Amino acid sequence: MKITWFVAVLCVGLTLCEPAFNRRQSISGKEDNPRRRTPSSLPSCFPGDGQLLLDNGNMVDMKGLRTGDRVLTIQAGRRVFSEVKTFIKRHPHQNTTYRTLITEQGNHVTMSDNHLIFVSARNTSTKMESRFAMSVKPGDYIFTTKSCKRDLCPERVVQISLSTKQGLYVPVTAAGTLVVGGIFASCYSCLPHHLEHFFLTPFRWFPWLLDPWKQDGFSPIISGLENIAGRFLPMSFPHSVKSASTS
C-alpha cells in the first residue's frame, strides 16, 4: 500500500514538468505559441548517438545502453560508475529537435531543451546548479571529465546549435546523473534535480515497475498522468531550475 501511494505521488510529480514547457523560449528569447506545444511535442532527453563510458573502459552509444550497464558519473565530487536502473523513455526511431552546447575546448553535449545540465556562471564547481539546457548561454560554464586532471573541470560554452537527431532516451542511473559526451548532466528534466531524484526513488528501487516499456516506449501510466496535468495544472514553472550542487 505504501509503495502504491509513493508511486502515485511520483507520477504526479513527473507530470509537473511537461506543462512548464508549453511556454518555451527559443534561442532568440521569444516565446513560442503555447497552444502549439503539447507534452508529446516536448520530449526529453538524449539522442541515440550520445556517448557514455562503461566501467569496462568501452564507450557505448545511448541507443546501445541497457539496464544493468554501469556508466561514468560524478558523485560527491568524485568519478564513479553508476548502474542504469531503468529507462523512463526509450524511442529509438523518433526524430526530435535537440540543443548542442559546445565549449571553447571543442567538447559538446546534445540534449533536449527541457533537460537538466549542471552549469555555473563562474569558473568553479562550487557554484554548480542544475538548469534547463535551453537556459544555458555562451559564457556559462558546463563541466567535463575530458582532458581533465581532476575529477571534473569547468569549460566555457561558446556556441549553441539546434539540430534534428534520431532517438529519444531517458536512462535513470542509481546516482541520478551521468556523463554524456564527457559532459556531466542530470538524468532528469523539468523539476529541480534533487526533487526529481526523490520522486524517481520507486523506479530506482523497483525498476521492474517499468519493465513492460523499458525496451521501446514510454509508460502509459506516466503519459496518462501528464495529459491530465496538462489540462489541470497551472503553467507557472520557471524556465530555469536551480538546485544545490551535487559535488
Coordinates of C-alpha atoms in Angstrom, one line a residue:
M1 CA 0.0 0.0 0.0
K2 CA 2.8 2.4 0.9
I3 CA 4.6 1.6 -2.4
T4 CA 1.4 2.2 -4.4
W5 CA 0.9 5.6 -2.7
F6 CA 4.6 6.5 -3.3
V7 CA 4.3 5.6 -7.0
A8 CA 1.2 7.7 -7.3
V9 CA 3.0 10.7 -5.7
L10 CA 5.9 10.1 -8.0
C11 CA 3.8 10.1 -11.2
V12 CA 2.0 13.3 -10.1
G13 CA 5.5 14.9 -9.6
L14 CA 6.6 13.8 -13.1
T15 CA 3.5 15.5 -14.6
L16 CA 4.7 18.8 -13.4
C17 CA 7.4 19.1 -16.0
E18 CA 5.5 19.0 -19.3
P19 CA 3.1 21.9 -18.7
A20 CA 6.1 24.0 -17.7
F21 CA 7.3 23.8 -21.3
N22 CA 4.0 24.7 -23.0
R23 CA 5.5 28.2 -23.0
R24 CA 9.0 27.6 -24.3
Q25 CA 11.8 30.1 -25.2
S26 CA 13.7 29.9 -28.5
I27 CA 17.4 30.9 -28.9
S28 CA 16.2 34.4 -29.8
G29 CA 14.5 34.6 -26.4
K30 CA 11.0 34.8 -28.0
E31 CA 8.3 32.5 -26.7
D32 CA 6.6 30.1 -28.9
N33 CA 2.9 30.0 -29.1
P34 CA 1.9 27.9 -26.0
R35 CA -1.1 26.4 -27.9
R36 CA 1.2 24.7 -30.3
R37 CA 3.1 22.9 -27.5
T38 CA 1.8 19.7 -26.0
P39 CA 3.5 17.1 -23.8
S40 CA 4.1 14.8 -26.7
S41 CA 5.7 17.6 -28.8
L42 CA 8.2 18.4 -26.0
P43 CA 10.2 15.2 -25.5
S44 CA 13.4 14.8 -23.5
C45 CA 16.2 13.8 -23.1
F46 CA 19.2 12.5 -25.2
P47 CA 19.6 11.4 -28.8
G48 CA 20.7 7.9 -29.8
D49 CA 24.3 9.0 -30.7
G50 CA 25.1 10.4 -27.2
Q51 CA 28.2 8.5 -25.9
L52 CA 28.9 7.1 -22.4
L53 CA 31.8 5.4 -20.8
L54 CA 31.2 2.0 -19.3
D55 CA 33.1 0.5 -16.3
N56 CA 34.9 -1.9 -18.6
G57 CA 36.5 1.0 -20.4
N58 CA 34.4 0.8 -23.6
M59 CA 32.3 3.6 -25.0
V60 CA 28.6 2.9 -25.8
D61 CA 26.1 5.0 -27.7
M62 CA 22.9 5.9 -25.9
K63 CA 21.0 3.7 -28.3
G64 CA 23.1 0.7 -27.2
L65 CA 22.8 1.4 -23.5
R66 CA 21.0 -1.3 -21.4
T67 CA 19.7 -1.6 -17.9
G68 CA 22.4 -3.1 -15.7
D69 CA 25.2 -1.2 -17.5
R70 CA 27.4 0.9 -15.3
V71 CA 28.3 4.3 -16.7
L72 CA 30.6 7.1 -15.6
T73 CA 29.2 9.9 -13.5
I74 CA 30.2 12.2 -10.7
Q75 CA 29.1 11.6 -7.1
A76 CA 30.2 13.6 -4.1
G77 CA 32.8 15.3 -6.4
R78 CA 34.4 12.1 -7.5
R79 CA 34.3 9.9 -10.6
V80 CA 32.3 6.8 -10.1
F81 CA 30.3 4.3 -12.2
S82 CA 26.6 4.1 -11.5
E83 CA 24.2 1.4 -12.6
V84 CA 21.5 2.1 -15.2
K85 CA 18.3 1.1 -13.3
T86 CA 15.6 1.8 -15.9
F87 CA 14.5 4.0 -18.8
I88 CA 11.7 6.5 -18.4
K89 CA 11.5 6.9 -22.2
R90 CA 13.1 4.9 -25.0
H91 CA 12.1 5.7 -28.5
P92 CA 14.8 4.6 -30.9
H93 CA 13.1 5.8 -34.1
Q94 CA 11.6 9.1 -33.1
N95 CA 13.2 12.2 -34.6
T96 CA 13.5 15.2 -32.3
T97 CA 15.0 18.7 -32.2
Y98 CA 18.0 18.8 -29.9
R99 CA 20.2 21.5 -28.5
T100 CA 24.0 21.2 -28.6
L101 CA 26.2 23.1 -26.2
I102 CA 29.8 23.5 -27.4
T103 CA 32.7 24.6 -25.2
E104 CA 35.8 26.6 -26.2
Q105 CA 37.8 23.3 -26.0
G106 CA 35.5 21.8 -28.6
N107 CA 33.7 19.4 -26.3
H108 CA 30.0 19.2 -26.6
V109 CA 26.8 17.6 -25.3
T110 CA 23.4 17.3 -27.1
M111 CA 20.1 17.1 -25.2
S112 CA 16.6 18.4 -25.4
D113 CA 15.8 22.0 -24.3
N114 CA 14.0 20.8 -21.1
H115 CA 16.7 18.5 -19.9
L116 CA 18.8 19.4 -16.9
I117 CA 22.5 20.0 -17.0
F118 CA 24.9 21.2 -14.3
V119 CA 26.0 24.8 -15.0
S120 CA 27.9 27.6 -13.3
A121 CA 28.1 31.3 -14.2
R122 CA 31.7 31.2 -12.8
N123 CA 34.8 29.0 -13.5
T124 CA 34.2 26.8 -10.4
S125 CA 32.1 23.7 -9.5
T126 CA 31.3 25.2 -6.1
K127 CA 28.6 27.3 -7.7
M128 CA 27.2 24.5 -9.9
E129 CA 23.5 24.3 -10.3
S130 CA 21.0 22.2 -12.4
R131 CA 19.4 24.3 -15.2
F132 CA 17.4 23.6 -18.3
A133 CA 19.6 23.2 -21.4
M134 CA 17.6 26.0 -23.1
S135 CA 18.7 28.4 -20.4
V136 CA 22.4 27.9 -20.9
K137 CA 24.0 30.8 -22.8
P138 CA 27.5 31.5 -24.2
G139 CA 29.8 32.5 -21.3
D140 CA 28.2 29.9 -18.9
Y141 CA 30.4 27.0 -17.7
I142 CA 29.5 23.3 -18.0
F143 CA 31.6 20.5 -16.5
T144 CA 33.6 17.8 -18.3
T145 CA 35.8 14.8 -17.5
K146 CA 37.6 15.1 -20.8
S147 CA 41.3 16.1 -20.7
C148 CA 40.8 16.9 -17.0
K149 CA 43.4 16.1 -14.4
R150 CA 40.9 16.4 -11.7
D151 CA 37.6 14.6 -11.4
L152 CA 35.7 17.4 -13.1
C153 CA 36.7 20.6 -14.9
P154 CA 34.7 23.6 -16.0
E155 CA 34.6 24.6 -19.6
R156 CA 33.1 27.8 -21.0
V157 CA 30.2 27.5 -23.5
V158 CA 31.0 29.4 -26.7
Q159 CA 28.4 28.1 -29.2
I160 CA 24.9 26.7 -29.2
S161 CA 23.2 25.0 -32.1
L162 CA 19.9 23.2 -32.8
S163 CA 19.6 20.1 -35.0
T164 CA 17.3 17.1 -35.6
K165 CA 18.5 13.8 -34.4
Q166 CA 17.1 10.3 -34.2
G167 CA 16.3 8.6 -30.9
L168 CA 14.9 9.7 -27.6
Y169 CA 16.4 8.2 -24.4
V170 CA 15.9 8.9 -20.7
P171 CA 18.1 6.5 -18.7
V172 CA 17.9 6.7 -15.0
T173 CA 21.1 5.7 -13.0
A174 CA 21.3 4.9 -9.3
A175 CA 23.1 8.2 -8.8
G176 CA 20.6 10.2 -10.9
T177 CA 23.4 11.7 -13.0
L178 CA 25.6 10.6 -15.9
V179 CA 28.4 11.8 -18.1
V180 CA 27.4 12.1 -21.7
G181 CA 30.0 13.0 -24.3
G182 CA 32.3 13.8 -21.5
I183 CA 29.9 16.4 -20.0
F184 CA 28.3 16.0 -16.6
A185 CA 24.4 16.0 -16.7
S186 CA 21.3 15.1 -14.8
C187 CA 19.2 12.1 -15.8
Y188 CA 16.1 14.3 -15.3
S189 CA 14.1 17.2 -16.8
C190 CA 11.6 19.7 -15.5
L191 CA 11.9 19.6 -11.7
P192 CA 15.0 20.6 -9.7
H193 CA 17.4 17.7 -9.8
H194 CA 17.3 16.7 -6.2
L195 CA 13.5 16.9 -6.1
E196 CA 13.0 14.7 -9.2
H197 CA 15.7 12.3 -7.9
F198 CA 13.5 11.9 -4.9
F199 CA 10.3 11.4 -6.9
L200 CA 12.0 8.7 -9.0
T201 CA 13.1 6.7 -6.0
P202 CA 10.5 4.0 -6.6
F203 CA 11.7 3.5 -10.2
R204 CA 15.3 3.2 -9.0
W205 CA 14.5 0.9 -6.1
F206 CA 11.9 -1.2 -8.1
P207 CA 12.9 -0.8 -11.8
W208 CA 10.6 -3.7 -12.7
L209 CA 7.7 -1.2 -12.4
L210 CA 8.7 0.0 -15.9
D211 CA 9.7 -3.4 -17.3
P212 CA 6.8 -3.6 -19.8
W213 CA 8.0 -0.4 -21.5
K214 CA 11.8 -0.2 -20.9
Q215 CA 12.8 -1.6 -24.3
D216 CA 10.9 0.6 -26.8
G217 CA 8.4 3.0 -25.3
F218 CA 7.0 5.3 -22.7
S219 CA 4.9 4.1 -19.7
P220 CA 1.2 4.8 -20.3
I221 CA 0.8 5.4 -16.6
I222 CA 3.2 8.4 -16.8
S223 CA 1.9 9.7 -20.1
G224 CA -1.7 9.5 -19.0
L225 CA -1.0 11.5 -15.9
E226 CA 1.0 14.0 -17.9
N227 CA -2.1 14.5 -20.1
I228 CA -4.2 15.1 -17.0
A229 CA -1.7 17.5 -15.7
G230 CA -1.6 19.4 -19.0
R231 CA -5.3 20.0 -18.6
F232 CA -5.5 21.0 -14.9
L233 CA -2.1 22.1 -13.6
P234 CA -1.1 25.8 -14.0
M235 CA 1.8 26.6 -16.4
S236 CA 3.7 28.7 -13.8
F237 CA 7.0 27.0 -13.6
P238 CA 10.1 29.0 -14.4
H239 CA 12.4 28.4 -17.4
S240 CA 15.4 27.9 -15.2
V241 CA 15.6 25.4 -12.4
K242 CA 18.2 25.8 -9.7
S243 CA 19.3 23.2 -7.2
A244 CA 22.2 22.6 -4.8
S245 CA 25.5 21.4 -6.1
T246 CA 26.0 17.6 -6.4
S247 CA 29.7 17.9 -5.7

